[in-house]
Structures are given as structure tokens and as C-alpha cells.
XYZ file of C-alpha atoms in Angstrom:
753
model
C -14.619 16.745 -44.199
C -15.077 17.530 -40.560
C -18.433 15.736 -40.391
C -17.006 12.703 -42.201
C -14.187 12.423 -39.659
C -16.663 12.767 -36.834
C -18.936 10.077 -38.284
C -15.986 7.751 -38.815
C -14.878 8.031 -35.208
C -18.442 7.624 -33.932
C -18.858 4.465 -35.998
C -15.638 3.115 -34.547
C -16.717 3.944 -30.988
C -20.045 2.175 -31.655
C -18.161 -0.873 -32.946
C -15.909 -0.824 -29.931
C -18.785 -0.688 -27.463
C -20.555 -3.498 -29.303
C -17.429 -5.654 -29.051
C -17.098 -4.786 -25.368
C -20.713 -5.833 -24.821
C -19.957 -9.196 -26.462
C -16.923 -9.734 -24.251
C -18.827 -8.733 -21.137
C -21.720 -11.050 -21.997
C -19.289 -13.930 -22.523
C -17.583 -13.288 -19.200
C -20.902 -12.994 -17.360
C -22.119 -16.257 -18.910
C -18.896 -18.009 -17.902
C -19.261 -16.788 -14.312
C -22.922 -17.812 -14.207
C -22.164 -21.269 -15.619
C -19.295 -21.762 -13.189
C -21.375 -20.769 -10.174
C -24.087 -23.205 -11.183
C -21.626 -26.093 -11.378
C -21.827 -28.671 -8.625
C -18.441 -29.120 -6.979
C -18.393 -32.914 -6.604
C -14.754 -32.957 -5.560
C -12.014 -30.581 -4.589
C -10.548 -30.309 -8.096
C -13.928 -29.367 -9.543
C -14.445 -26.743 -6.850
C -10.966 -25.347 -7.406
C -11.450 -25.111 -11.176
C -14.784 -23.401 -10.604
C -13.313 -20.862 -8.167
C -10.375 -20.075 -10.444
C -12.709 -19.561 -13.390
C -14.998 -17.282 -11.373
C -12.069 -15.215 -10.112
C -10.547 -14.905 -13.574
C -13.787 -13.952 -15.328
C -14.803 -11.614 -12.510
C -11.480 -9.838 -12.955
C -12.218 -9.497 -16.655
C -15.629 -8.017 -15.877
C -14.018 -5.480 -13.571
C -11.583 -4.508 -16.332
C -14.394 -4.209 -18.868
C -16.426 -2.029 -16.529
C -13.394 0.163 -15.837
C -12.542 0.508 -19.501
C -15.996 1.611 -20.607
C -15.395 5.199 -19.506
C -12.811 6.518 -21.929
C -12.797 3.239 -23.833
C -10.995 5.037 -26.645
C -9.430 8.468 -26.225
C -6.781 8.694 -28.917
C -5.632 7.735 -32.372
C -2.158 7.493 -33.854
C -1.502 7.689 -37.585
C 2.041 6.773 -38.552
C 3.977 7.739 -41.652
C 4.336 4.064 -42.589
C 0.555 3.632 -42.736
C -0.040 2.133 -39.311
C -3.186 3.417 -37.649
C -3.956 2.631 -33.994
C -6.676 3.704 -31.623
C -5.561 4.071 -27.990
C -7.751 3.332 -24.978
C -7.973 2.342 -21.362
C -7.799 -1.398 -22.065
C -6.797 -3.471 -25.051
C -9.603 -5.053 -27.089
C -9.269 -7.371 -30.111
C -11.642 -8.330 -32.890
C -13.274 -11.757 -32.889
C -11.395 -12.973 -35.953
C -8.776 -15.597 -36.667
C -5.908 -13.092 -36.369
C -7.282 -11.525 -33.176
C -6.693 -8.104 -34.766
C -6.366 -5.292 -32.225
C -9.292 -2.881 -32.202
C -7.900 -0.588 -29.540
C -4.420 -0.591 -27.968
C -3.924 -0.513 -24.187
C -2.384 2.847 -23.200
C 0.446 0.991 -21.454
C 1.633 -0.843 -24.580
C 4.914 0.346 -26.136
C 3.189 1.233 -29.400
C 1.099 3.791 -27.489
C 4.105 5.763 -26.212
C 4.113 8.283 -29.101
C 0.684 9.418 -27.944
C 2.417 10.870 -24.872
C 5.953 11.599 -26.067
C 5.881 12.614 -29.720
C 6.589 16.259 -30.579
C 7.061 18.176 -33.798
C 10.802 18.015 -33.181
C 10.709 14.285 -32.350
C 7.588 12.871 -34.052
C 8.499 9.215 -33.330
C 7.238 8.204 -36.774
C 3.846 9.865 -36.346
C 2.023 11.731 -39.065
C -0.699 12.988 -36.752
C -2.106 12.463 -33.264
C -5.786 12.726 -32.450
C -7.427 13.245 -29.064
C -10.966 11.829 -28.936
C -13.344 13.015 -26.236
C -16.437 10.922 -25.579
C -19.328 11.047 -23.161
C -21.609 8.056 -22.646
C -20.433 6.503 -25.888
C -20.864 9.651 -27.973
C -17.988 11.553 -29.565
C -18.074 15.103 -28.215
C -14.772 16.520 -29.489
C -11.861 15.775 -31.801
C -8.489 17.456 -31.552
C -5.804 16.807 -34.175
C -2.103 17.602 -33.905
C -0.022 17.521 -37.098
C 3.448 16.137 -36.415
C 4.611 15.664 -40.006
C 4.829 19.064 -41.682
C 4.792 17.340 -45.092
C 1.261 16.139 -44.357
C -1.066 18.478 -46.271
C -4.316 16.699 -45.367
C -6.601 18.754 -43.129
C -9.576 17.374 -41.228
C -10.993 20.597 -39.838
C -10.177 19.483 -36.294
C -6.624 20.833 -36.180
C -5.852 23.084 -33.246
C -2.732 25.177 -32.917
C -2.994 24.968 -29.112
C -1.353 21.625 -28.364
C -2.370 21.916 -24.700
C -6.083 22.459 -25.333
C -7.081 18.982 -24.096
C -4.866 19.264 -21.009
C -6.139 22.733 -20.097
C -9.752 21.639 -20.532
C -9.135 18.811 -18.051
C -7.410 21.166 -15.594
C -10.207 23.725 -15.743
C -12.985 21.181 -15.218
C -14.701 21.193 -11.826
C -13.413 18.825 -9.139
C -15.634 15.951 -8.057
C -14.029 15.026 -4.737
C -12.309 12.039 -6.330
C -9.013 11.896 -8.181
C -9.374 10.896 -11.827
C -6.868 9.069 -13.969
C -4.908 11.055 -16.548
C -4.513 8.488 -19.317
C -5.745 11.047 -21.869
C -3.389 13.820 -20.749
C -0.194 12.166 -19.517
C 2.666 14.540 -20.255
C 6.105 13.511 -21.514
C 7.898 14.015 -18.185
C 5.184 12.012 -16.454
C 5.277 9.196 -19.012
C 9.012 8.690 -18.513
C 8.419 8.142 -14.797
C 5.394 5.918 -15.291
C 7.370 3.579 -17.562
C 10.677 3.709 -15.688
C 12.384 0.287 -15.501
C 11.041 -2.008 -12.790
C 13.979 -2.253 -10.375
C 15.291 -0.532 -7.293
C 14.057 2.595 -5.584
C 12.778 5.490 -7.668
C 12.225 8.830 -5.931
C 9.762 11.186 -7.611
C 9.976 14.653 -6.146
C 7.603 17.424 -7.072
C 5.941 20.470 -5.644
C 2.192 20.971 -5.250
C 0.127 20.261 -8.332
C 2.868 18.505 -10.280
C 0.840 15.300 -10.428
C 3.306 13.126 -8.531
C 0.555 11.116 -6.844
C -1.423 10.372 -9.976
C 1.828 9.579 -11.805
C 2.710 7.066 -9.076
C -0.712 5.436 -9.383
C -0.359 5.175 -13.160
C 3.080 3.703 -12.567
C 1.434 1.028 -10.431
C -0.998 0.296 -13.268
C 1.853 0.159 -15.775
C 3.942 -2.194 -13.636
C 0.947 -4.482 -13.165
C 0.649 -4.557 -16.963
C 4.361 -5.038 -17.686
C 5.107 -7.405 -14.776
C 1.717 -9.083 -14.459
C 2.852 -12.531 -13.369
C 5.132 -11.298 -10.591
C 3.016 -8.482 -9.214
C -0.285 -10.337 -9.424
C 1.291 -12.917 -7.113
C 3.030 -10.510 -4.714
C 0.643 -7.504 -4.971
C 1.412 -3.782 -4.928
C 1.096 -1.655 -1.789
C 0.113 2.008 -2.077
C 0.746 3.769 1.235
C -1.091 7.055 1.767
C -0.901 9.666 4.535
C -4.475 9.437 5.860
C -7.874 7.810 5.261
C -9.273 10.890 3.491
C -6.456 10.698 0.957
C -7.086 6.992 0.312
C -10.748 7.773 -0.299
C -9.701 10.506 -2.704
C -7.442 8.265 -4.827
C -9.474 5.085 -4.395
C -11.101 5.112 -7.849
C -7.977 5.701 -9.961
C -6.616 2.166 -10.206
C -10.015 0.440 -10.541
C -10.766 2.912 -13.359
C -7.617 1.630 -15.052
C -8.778 -1.961 -14.641
C -6.413 -2.788 -11.776
C -7.724 -4.206 -8.499
C -4.696 -6.213 -7.277
C -3.466 -3.315 -5.169
C -3.630 -2.766 -1.413
C -4.307 0.859 -0.434
C -3.442 1.510 3.193
C -2.239 4.040 5.714
C 0.626 3.372 8.109
C -1.903 2.748 10.880
C -3.347 -0.199 8.925
C -0.126 -2.159 8.414
C -0.312 -4.255 11.580
C -3.063 -6.884 11.122
C -5.525 -7.016 13.988
C -4.838 -3.460 15.159
C -6.903 -0.421 14.202
C -4.805 2.644 14.941
C -7.391 5.395 15.366
C -5.823 7.196 18.318
C -4.021 10.529 18.125
C -0.572 11.383 19.429
C 0.731 14.770 20.387
C 3.366 16.013 17.903
C 6.004 15.437 20.584
C 4.890 11.831 21.138
C 4.730 11.052 17.409
C 8.211 12.452 16.910
C 9.656 10.505 19.851
C 8.057 7.220 18.786
C 9.382 7.658 15.270
C 13.048 8.015 16.187
C 15.401 5.231 15.093
C 16.598 4.943 18.693
C 13.247 3.377 19.567
C 14.407 0.142 17.946
C 17.302 -0.121 20.409
C 15.074 0.911 23.321
C 12.601 -1.875 22.517
C 15.395 -4.416 22.072
C 16.791 -3.530 25.492
C 13.262 -3.638 26.949
C 12.902 -7.200 25.661
C 16.224 -8.181 27.236
C 14.966 -6.698 30.497
C 12.328 -9.441 30.457
C 15.041 -12.128 30.439
C 16.049 -12.148 34.111
C 17.925 -14.163 36.714
C 16.266 -15.286 39.961
C 16.985 -13.092 42.954
C 16.750 -14.854 45.291
C 16.721 -18.417 43.985
C 13.335 -19.910 43.145
C 12.416 -22.939 45.255
C 10.139 -25.394 43.419
C 8.141 -28.097 45.213
C 8.827 -31.577 43.876
C 7.867 -35.107 44.955
C 11.520 -36.027 45.398
C 12.406 -32.902 47.332
C 12.567 -29.197 46.568
C 14.330 -28.036 43.426
C 16.359 -24.844 43.589
C 16.464 -22.746 40.423
C 19.413 -20.530 41.256
C 21.361 -17.895 39.333
C 23.961 -20.436 38.142
C 21.398 -22.649 36.382
C 19.456 -19.665 35.033
C 22.498 -17.723 33.805
C 23.796 -20.735 31.877
C 20.363 -21.215 30.317
C 20.068 -17.491 29.533
C 23.485 -17.390 27.901
C 22.758 -20.462 25.765
C 19.372 -19.081 24.662
C 20.798 -15.687 23.702
C 23.654 -17.387 21.863
C 21.152 -18.857 19.389
C 20.506 -15.353 18.023
C 16.802 -16.180 17.781
C 14.011 -13.726 18.649
C 12.809 -13.796 22.241
C 9.869 -16.190 21.883
C 11.772 -18.554 19.585
C 14.761 -18.626 21.950
C 12.510 -19.345 24.923
C 12.366 -23.153 24.360
C 16.190 -23.228 24.392
C 16.144 -21.430 27.751
C 13.517 -23.826 29.067
C 15.432 -26.926 27.960
C 18.613 -25.751 29.666
C 16.724 -24.964 32.870
C 15.128 -28.416 32.798
C 18.523 -30.006 32.152
C 20.027 -28.113 35.104
C 17.218 -29.065 37.472
C 17.377 -32.671 36.282
C 21.109 -32.764 36.959
C 20.500 -31.260 40.418
C 17.906 -33.885 41.272
C 20.012 -36.705 39.790
C 23.002 -35.709 41.909
C 20.891 -35.650 45.045
C 18.937 -38.879 44.834
C 21.405 -40.971 42.840
C 24.594 -40.109 44.646
C 26.666 -43.114 45.776
C 27.261 -42.746 49.540
C 30.642 -44.383 49.037
C 31.767 -41.847 46.406
C 31.284 -44.000 43.344
C 29.483 -43.074 40.098
C 25.849 -42.020 40.181
C 23.595 -44.982 40.819
C 20.830 -43.893 38.430
C 20.738 -45.331 34.949
C 19.996 -43.487 31.724
C 16.333 -44.488 31.771
C 15.993 -43.358 35.390
C 17.460 -39.945 34.580
C 15.183 -39.640 31.551
C 12.161 -40.310 33.736
C 13.270 -37.640 36.206
C 13.728 -35.168 33.357
C 10.294 -35.952 31.977
C 8.673 -35.345 35.353
C 10.451 -32.004 35.712
C 9.559 -30.988 32.133
C 5.861 -31.592 32.815
C 5.798 -29.876 36.188
C 3.475 -26.815 36.229
C 5.648 -25.303 38.988
C 8.752 -25.550 36.786
C 6.933 -23.930 33.866
C 5.724 -21.136 36.130
C 9.325 -20.476 37.152
C 10.458 -20.453 33.524
C 7.637 -18.001 32.690
C 8.853 -15.731 35.462
C 12.405 -15.645 34.114
C 11.748 -15.756 30.354
C 8.053 -15.076 29.718
C 6.285 -15.640 26.406
C 5.360 -12.174 25.160
C 3.046 -10.646 22.564
C 3.929 -7.462 20.664
C 0.796 -5.755 21.955
C 1.586 -6.549 25.588
C 5.237 -5.582 25.201
C 4.534 -2.180 23.593
C 1.714 -1.423 26.031
C 4.067 -2.127 28.945
C 6.806 -0.045 27.333
C 4.487 2.947 26.890
C 3.250 2.625 30.459
C 6.778 2.823 31.819
C 9.183 3.969 29.057
C 12.816 3.109 29.742
C 16.052 3.348 27.772
C 14.910 6.688 26.309
C 15.514 10.279 27.357
C 13.409 11.784 30.123
C 11.767 14.152 27.610
C 10.829 11.316 25.258
C 9.572 9.202 28.152
C 7.327 12.054 29.304
C 6.018 12.537 25.745
C 5.099 8.901 25.048
C 4.023 7.717 28.506
C 0.410 6.554 28.620
C -1.727 3.869 30.190
C -4.305 2.245 27.985
C -6.043 4.203 25.252
C -6.311 3.551 21.521
C -3.387 2.562 19.363
C -2.057 5.419 17.250
C -0.414 5.309 13.798
C 2.956 6.017 15.436
C 2.474 2.888 17.586
C 2.259 0.606 14.549
C 5.997 0.678 13.716
C 6.676 -0.056 17.400
C 4.346 -3.056 17.276
C 6.023 -4.257 14.101
C 9.457 -3.851 15.662
C 8.294 -5.748 18.750
C 6.979 -8.556 16.564
C 10.402 -8.852 14.934
C 12.174 -8.867 18.301
C 9.829 -11.441 19.801
C 9.189 -13.753 16.884
C 6.306 -16.165 16.855
C 6.721 -19.673 18.155
C 4.642 -21.545 15.606
C 6.146 -24.961 16.316
C 2.872 -26.248 17.742
C 0.916 -24.965 14.760
C 3.436 -26.478 12.347
C 3.318 -29.798 14.173
C -0.479 -29.773 14.017
C -0.396 -28.900 10.319
C 2.075 -31.711 9.610
C -0.069 -34.143 11.589
C -3.125 -33.134 9.565
C -1.133 -33.545 6.350
C -0.030 -37.056 7.349
C -3.662 -37.937 8.037
C -4.614 -36.701 4.556
C -1.809 -38.768 3.033
C -2.973 -41.842 4.937
C -6.522 -41.289 3.712
C -5.301 -40.714 0.162
C -3.211 -43.888 0.347
C -6.317 -45.812 1.320
C -8.122 -44.431 -1.715
C -5.202 -45.414 -3.939
C -4.980 -48.880 -2.406
C -8.582 -49.484 -3.396
C -7.956 -48.104 -6.872
C -4.765 -50.078 -7.399
C -5.819 -53.221 -5.527
C -5.842 -55.412 -8.580
C -2.539 -53.963 -9.798
C -0.938 -54.500 -6.412
C -1.852 -58.185 -6.576
C 0.162 -58.457 -9.778
C 3.299 -57.320 -7.944
C 2.987 -59.563 -4.876
C 5.220 -62.226 -6.336
C 7.866 -59.832 -7.667
C 11.237 -59.281 -6.018
C 11.832 -56.773 -3.232
C 13.224 -54.067 -5.552
C 10.098 -54.105 -7.701
C 7.855 -53.998 -4.640
C 9.804 -51.054 -3.236
C 9.430 -49.126 -6.518
C 5.686 -49.767 -6.515
C 5.360 -48.640 -2.899
C 7.319 -45.451 -3.630
C 5.159 -44.774 -6.679
C 1.985 -45.100 -4.642
C 3.391 -42.960 -1.818
C 4.241 -40.112 -4.190
C 0.779 -40.292 -5.680
C -0.769 -40.287 -2.225
C 1.128 -37.112 -1.282
C 0.042 -35.373 -4.452
C -3.542 -36.433 -3.984
C -3.491 -35.205 -0.376
C -2.027 -31.850 -1.369
C -4.565 -31.414 -4.157
C -7.395 -31.992 -1.722
C -6.137 -29.485 0.825
C -8.398 -26.461 0.985
C -6.805 -23.636 -1.009
C -6.754 -19.958 -0.124
C -8.718 -18.194 -2.869
C -8.283 -14.674 -1.533
C -6.578 -12.172 -3.797
C -2.917 -11.371 -3.178
C -3.929 -7.944 -1.835
C -6.387 -9.528 0.614
C -3.810 -12.025 1.828
C -1.198 -9.285 2.143
C -3.514 -7.185 4.302
C -3.810 -10.048 6.782
C -0.128 -11.037 6.860
C 2.343 -8.848 8.742
C 5.313 -10.542 7.088
C 4.052 -10.237 3.506
C 6.712 -9.210 0.953
C 5.151 -6.951 -1.685
C 6.235 -6.985 -5.311
C 6.307 -3.189 -5.362
C 5.540 -0.438 -2.864
C 4.437 3.104 -3.647
C 4.691 5.641 -0.827
C 2.935 8.983 -1.107
C 4.108 11.915 1.029
C 7.183 9.797 1.674
C 9.046 12.670 3.288
C 6.636 12.530 6.246
C 7.478 9.007 7.415
C 9.618 8.505 10.495
C 12.744 6.304 10.655
C 10.735 3.667 12.528
C 8.077 3.701 9.796
C 10.779 3.142 7.188
C 12.065 0.125 9.128
C 8.563 -1.368 8.869
C 8.233 -0.620 5.139
C 11.642 -1.986 4.234
C 10.697 -5.297 5.853
C 7.729 -5.398 3.473
C 10.039 -4.822 0.491
C 13.048 -7.168 0.686
C 13.742 -6.555 -3.025
C 13.707 -2.758 -2.451
C 11.344 -2.285 -5.402
C 9.720 1.026 -4.489
C 8.438 4.295 -5.899
C 8.598 7.128 -3.378
C 6.811 10.394 -4.098
C 6.862 13.543 -2.064
C 8.207 17.021 -1.546
C 10.655 17.848 1.266
C 9.313 21.431 1.220
C 5.974 20.050 2.427
C 7.379 18.088 5.389
C 5.041 18.785 8.286
C 5.443 15.832 10.658
C 8.063 16.613 13.342
C 9.479 13.102 12.982
C 9.626 13.137 9.183
C 13.004 12.357 7.641
C 12.789 15.204 5.152
C 15.789 14.467 2.904
C 15.831 11.460 0.599
C 19.424 10.540 1.435
C 18.642 10.325 5.158
C 15.655 8.093 4.386
C 17.396 5.696 2.023
C 21.056 5.580 3.060
C 20.513 2.992 5.859
C 18.890 0.572 3.398
C 20.246 1.122 -0.129
C 23.100 3.587 0.460
C 23.294 5.634 -2.767
C 21.734 3.008 -5.030
C 18.536 4.902 -5.822
C 17.329 7.122 -8.631
C 15.932 10.614 -8.272
C 13.707 12.509 -10.685
C 11.780 15.725 -10.332
C 8.489 16.955 -11.748
C 8.766 20.676 -12.352
C 5.440 21.677 -13.886
C 2.458 22.636 -11.730
C -0.736 21.496 -13.433
C -3.115 22.214 -10.554
C -2.287 25.522 -8.897
C -2.849 28.714 -10.925
C 0.062 31.134 -11.144
C -1.733 33.730 -8.998
C -2.100 31.293 -6.078
C 1.354 29.768 -6.515
C 2.962 33.195 -6.219
C 1.358 33.659 -2.787
C 2.294 30.158 -1.606
C 5.879 30.618 -2.783
C 6.292 33.626 -0.491
C 5.260 31.442 2.439
C 7.791 28.746 1.478
C 10.552 31.351 1.205
C 10.161 32.261 4.870
C 11.758 28.874 5.626
C 13.989 28.668 2.535
C 14.852 31.988 0.872
C 16.184 30.140 -2.188
C 12.907 28.273 -2.753
C 11.733 28.107 -6.374
C 8.169 26.886 -6.954
C 7.111 24.566 -9.775
C 6.066 26.459 -12.882
C 2.282 26.789 -13.245
C 0.932 26.001 -16.715
C -1.987 28.393 -16.416
C -3.305 31.569 -14.864
C -6.969 32.197 -14.101
C -6.921 35.960 -13.681
C -8.499 35.539 -10.225
C -6.392 36.977 -7.414
C -6.396 35.380 -3.957
C -8.108 37.512 -1.293
C -8.027 38.020 2.458
C -10.754 39.179 4.834
C -10.299 40.468 8.362
C -13.166 39.766 10.744
C -14.114 39.637 14.393
C -16.411 36.656 13.753
C -14.395 33.815 12.209
C -17.217 31.237 11.837
C -19.607 33.847 10.438
C -17.086 35.204 7.953
C -16.153 31.710 6.782
C -19.837 30.837 6.362
C -20.329 34.043 4.342
C -17.392 33.172 2.102
C -18.663 29.631 1.557
C -22.143 30.926 0.711
C -20.658 33.356 -1.796
C -18.553 30.636 -3.446
C -21.380 28.109 -3.454
C -22.758 29.697 -6.586
C -19.711 28.490 -8.512
C -19.160 25.012 -9.909
C -17.035 22.520 -8.043
C -15.980 21.687 -4.498
C -15.071 23.967 -1.584
C -12.647 23.154 1.233
C -12.367 25.083 4.488
C -8.977 24.399 6.067
C -8.489 25.298 9.717
C -6.689 23.996 12.761
C -8.656 21.375 14.678
C -9.454 23.734 17.565
C -11.782 25.764 15.318
C -13.671 22.819 13.832
C -16.569 22.668 16.282
C -17.437 26.335 15.793
C -16.935 26.151 12.025
C -18.993 22.961 11.738
C -21.839 24.684 13.587
C -21.674 27.573 11.096
C -21.445 25.151 8.156
C -24.083 22.508 8.938
C -23.911 20.994 5.461
C -20.141 20.589 5.446
C -18.623 17.124 5.734
C -16.036 16.851 8.512
C -14.376 14.352 10.840
C -11.599 11.818 10.502
C -12.780 10.578 7.083
C -14.919 13.329 5.540
C -16.906 12.748 2.371
C -14.788 14.521 -0.221
C -17.622 14.435 -2.750
C -19.614 16.786 -0.506
C -19.913 20.340 -1.914
C -18.217 21.698 1.230
C -15.557 19.899 3.290
C -13.983 20.953 6.590
C -10.383 19.767 7.029
C -7.321 20.336 9.136
C -4.017 21.003 7.315
C -2.732 17.434 7.585
C -5.967 16.018 6.174
C -5.676 18.307 3.167
C -2.391 16.797 2.020
C -2.575 15.474 -1.526
C -6.136 16.726 -2.095
C -7.447 19.413 -4.430
C -10.561 21.584 -4.551
C -11.917 24.285 -6.828
C -12.080 26.771 -3.969
C -10.104 26.797 -0.727
C -10.772 29.037 2.267
C -7.980 29.087 4.829
C -9.084 30.137 8.310
C -6.720 31.816 10.795
C -3.472 31.163 8.864
C -1.296 32.644 11.614
C -1.900 29.410 13.571
C -0.393 27.248 10.816
C 3.213 26.166 10.643
C 5.061 27.162 7.478
C 4.756 23.748 5.832
C 1.081 23.327 6.767
C 0.226 26.786 5.434
C 2.104 26.121 2.192
C 0.138 22.895 1.738
C -3.218 24.529 2.559
C -2.723 27.402 0.115
C -1.830 25.081 -2.757
C -4.944 22.881 -2.609
C -6.968 25.266 -4.804
C -7.374 24.817 -8.552
C -9.341 28.049 -9.128
C -9.941 30.365 -6.149
C -8.260 31.009 -2.793
C -9.457 33.056 0.161
C -8.053 33.721 3.634
C -10.176 34.653 6.661
C -8.425 35.936 9.786
C -9.214 37.646 13.072
C -5.705 38.828 13.914
C -2.686 39.849 11.896
C -1.778 37.938 8.771
C 1.551 36.106 8.592
C 4.118 38.376 6.993
C 4.265 36.278 3.824
C 0.548 36.957 3.228
C 0.706 40.684 3.881
C 0.358 41.399 0.182
C -3.104 39.853 -0.071
C -5.776 42.393 -0.831
C -8.496 42.690 1.807
C -11.900 41.690 0.473
C -14.622 44.148 1.364
C -17.957 42.389 1.005
C -21.385 42.589 2.512
C -22.320 39.569 4.575
C -24.166 36.839 2.733
C -26.332 34.616 4.869
C -25.426 30.981 4.261
C -28.162 28.656 3.132
C -29.389 26.493 5.968
């Protein structure tokens, strides 16, 4: 019976791969045919590009779905029988019968939620493990106790598949969990698509991978909306983005922008580093007011009056003219650069009135002798005067966000003396904490795109004129038929041709064929369909101002753990983050099961967390490994770490050494094969990280160096990165919370060079 079941599933997997090969071949042929087409006109080129993009997307989905093409089977009491996989595939028949159901479809939910107590109509659930198209394991769970059929693949341990996945060696890349999504995770993944959802969870609870699967689910359930507006996934650092980068493509989803905060201002690469004090100061909500006041400081009155050379005598731009213009410009409520033309017009009007009064005054006290046309000519001459424009620039200059923020950081004002000292700098690279300031400055300044819009409208009118010429040639004979008709008929014909000309012009305008994610990355004002924020508790108030501008609908999934807040400027509590934007209109859910960190390691980490919060309760670990964490005292930190790495290198998986940045040069010299730097290669057997870089990552073995130098939150994070083994190397005393670690007495092992 067992072999028959195995053969049946293998035959189905073979059929499925054959069907996938057919679909892939069809998509490849369509792309090849489209690329070979000659685009004789714009419509042909557009149709070709759309076809290539669509079929290329299908190819990406097919490639993603091949690994784990089918991983489950559901047999219902009513006779329904469905295979579950990464993507949905149908037979090539008239009914388009499903071969395998997409894991995100509603019919697949029992695979993740059904229990013996609530079977959801299931008779049995089967987990299918495959490798390179070959069935390697079957695992059956009986959910209907009246079912007496046995296949030989029943297993009383319902968590066997999950535990096998948890015990497997890390690869340096996060994998999807479509085969092992747990009930509490599934409820979050499929939560209704509206508002702000906060997912809180301690280390190892899977909050990040759940959020990524939620993105995949939303793209499936709300395809039309989110494909057009894109989804943003915001991560804490580049290493983290590299770690999670394969999850969504593996689920067949590529319409997602993965970014760090430092990448959310197009044209700026924020690779600089702030001191903790500077990052905290820049992140305060008060910075928004400080920048607004700094902008107003650039709107000044002349002191003394500005004298402007003019052919008809000097013009005097005094405080009266300037203050009236300034008041009128500010009254518009427009951003600085958009209000500037209003200021300029009022200045020009004031100077024109001054000149008119002087040269047109009636010596006998009568009305001004200049006519309307004369005054208009004077105004035109003043408006085109370079000297007048220079004076306007002095009083109300056109500003760029980069110039404004650079000037502000050079001479910080409207902030406390301590904050000014922390953020003051001249030149240097932009830092991630600068990006929200740049974004705020861009909002305060606005962009005067009137010239660009005028140019675009002029180009459009030219296209319409050209299109009208084409139509006139096409409809020449028809137009002749209407020449003798009455005026109403002629007007209708002209309107008909004009409408057609506009449509023809618009159709022949070059379209933007970039994906929504690509366009979003280049557009500071882009409004995303949904935003997912990882380590959300770390973001500053200024960072939240930036993100909320990107999400006017407030459709967001925020994941994090206040207990892991490490950034000095982090908001920490969810209410303090969200109250300014949505008040109390947000949902909160918590993941309470630790799938990553073994119980032995979690017990040690929990003692660290309790030094800051005595009432702290860690997430419950689903497994224990029987391997106790160890500590080793040494006088030679690099040598002892190298010995520990060499000893652990005989085990399967990845090793991370986590130390404060000041030790990295010495440790890197002792670990020449380790990957290090701002964006280390996480697939390397050994990786050297600082505590902040380690956030969200996981490794089979973690060695923490000199833990006494870590803050409580950083140490808690570092200790909980391990899935199997944890060691601590120290030269001085251990932090009190780690005093219970047993000292490891080992002979030195020379590391391989």
C-alpha cells in the first residue's frame, strides 16, 4: 500500500512537471515571437512590449513554482481531492480543470488550519516532500477518526514536517514557509486588506516571513490594485534585504520594492554613519518644526533697502514692498518654491507702481499720465530685468532639499544646543537619518514644475496638430462631402476630428513600460498600495512621517518587537507610533511561538531581557536541542573566537560572529575567510556582524564576542540569532544575566587558513 501511494504521487508530480514544461515552452515561444516582431508603429510596439512583460512575468512565476511545485494534498469527506502547491496550474482541457491549487486560494486554507477538533471537512491531509522532481517523503495526518483507511505514511507526530524544516541547516537566505505555515501565522497572512495591522512577536516567531507571505497573499487577492500601486517592504539594513530577497520571487511575486530607509529618497545614496546621538536627534518629531522655521528664515526683508539700476532711474525695493509681497505669498499656503512666483509677482507689481508714480506723475496734481499699455510695458521691462530677479532671489531664493538640509546641518538652528552639537557637520555622506529630513524638506519646498508642465503641454499640442494633419489626409474626401452643409454640421465634424486627433496623439506618446516597483523607486511622491515595515519599532518619528506620506490609504503591516528596540530614536510602543496618524484605528496581533530559537538558548536570552523588564516573558520555543550554550574566558579575544569558529566549522550550516564594530578589524584578521563589511555575503560559511546588522537574521551557530560591551537590547538580539548552538567569548567579566553560563574548557584549535 505504501509503495502504491508513493508511485501515485510520483506519477502526479511527473504529470505536473510535464504540464509546467508545456506552459513554460508556450510562454518562451510567445516572448520570442513578440521580440522578433517589427514595431511599425507605436501601437504595434506597445502591444509587443505588453506581451513580453506579461509572458516574462509568467516565466518568472513558473521558474519560482518549480521548487516545491506541489507540497500537499487535501482529501475531503465529500470526495473532493486537491493538491496544493506554490502556484496554480490547470490542465489543457475544455474545463481548464485545476491540477494543483495555489496555496493562497481559499480552498487551500484547511491545509494550514484544520485540526482533529476542527477538521474543516477534511478526511486527511498529506505533506509531500520532493527534491528535484522526485518524491522523497510522504506524511499523512488523519483528521476524520471514522476513516479506517491506512496508507502506511501516517505519523502520530503532527509537527514532524515543521521540525524537520527547523532542524535543517541554514543557507544564508530566508526560505518561504508555504509547506509549514502554522494556524496563527495563516490568520495573519490572510487578514483582511484594510488599515494598519501590527504583528508583534519575539525572536524566532516568524514575524518577518509571515509579513512576506502576507505580501504574496495580498498580491494574489488584490492583484489589480497592488500590481498598479506596488508593495513596499522596508527592512532595517542591506544585509537583511539580501537575506529575505529570495522569498517573494520564490513565491512568484516580483512586483515588490525591497528597500531600506536610506533608499527612499531618489537620487540619494545614504551610506554615511551617524553617531547614536545624531541619529536620535535627527529622528525627533521636533525636526519637522525646526526645518519649517529654517525655511521661513530664508524668506527675508531687505535691510537696508535694495537699490536696483534701471534705465528710467533706480528702483528701490524696500521693506514695505517686500513685506506686502511676503505676506501675500505666505497667505497662499503653498510650499516655499511654489509660493515664490506669488512673491515675485507682488514685488514686480510694487516696483512697477513705484516707477509709474515717478515717471507718469502729473506735475499739476492730476491723474497719472501713463496709459494702461504704457504701464504694462514698464511692468514687462521690470519682470525681465536680471537685477530684479537677483533681488528676488536674495529675498526668497529657490531652494533644493539637498541644499536646504546641508545648510541646516552646517549651522543647526531652532533646536537645543545638545541636538545642534550632535548633528552639526559640514559635507560628508548622507546618512539614513538624513533621508527623512530630505523628504520633509521636499514637502516644505515643493517643486515648481510649471515650466515642465508648460513644455509637456506644448509638446502635446504639437502631437495633436500632427495627428490632425494625418486625419485630414485620411478624411479629406469625407470632409469635402460636408463643405456644403450648414454650420452646425460642420462644427460637429470638426469636433469629431479634434477628439480623434487627441486620442491619436495620446496613443502615440511614448509609454513608461517600467514595472510599478521600478517607477515607485524613482518617484519620491509614489503612493504604495501596501507597505510592510520590518523592525518597525526602530523607526524614528521623522521616519514615520516619511512612510505615512507613501501610504495615504494607511494600508500597512508593521512587524516588530518593542523588547528588541535598539535605536535611541526608536518609538518603541505601537500607540506612540500610530496615534498621530490613525489614532486608535489599528489592529494588534501577537505571535507567541518561537520556531527558531531552542529552549536552552531562549532561557539564557530571557534572563538578559529581564534585566530591563523583570516581568518579561519570552515566546515559547517549540523545540529543545539538548545543547547548552557555553562561555569561554580568554586573554586573546581574536584567537579564542578563531578557535571557536574552527571547532564549529565541522558542523553543518552557517556561523555568525557578532561583535561591536571596534573589534572587527582584529577579528577579520583572525578569520580571513569570514565575510564582513556593510553588506556581508550571508551565504558565506562564516559571517562577521555587528549587533544591528544581525537583526532579523538567523544562523546555525552564533558566537558572541565581548558581550559586556552590548546594550541590553543588542545582546538580546545577538543571543537569539542561533538555531542550534550558542557560544560567548569574553576577556573580562560576563554581564550578570550571563553568569550562569558554563565556562568551556577546550584546547586551542588552529583555524584553517
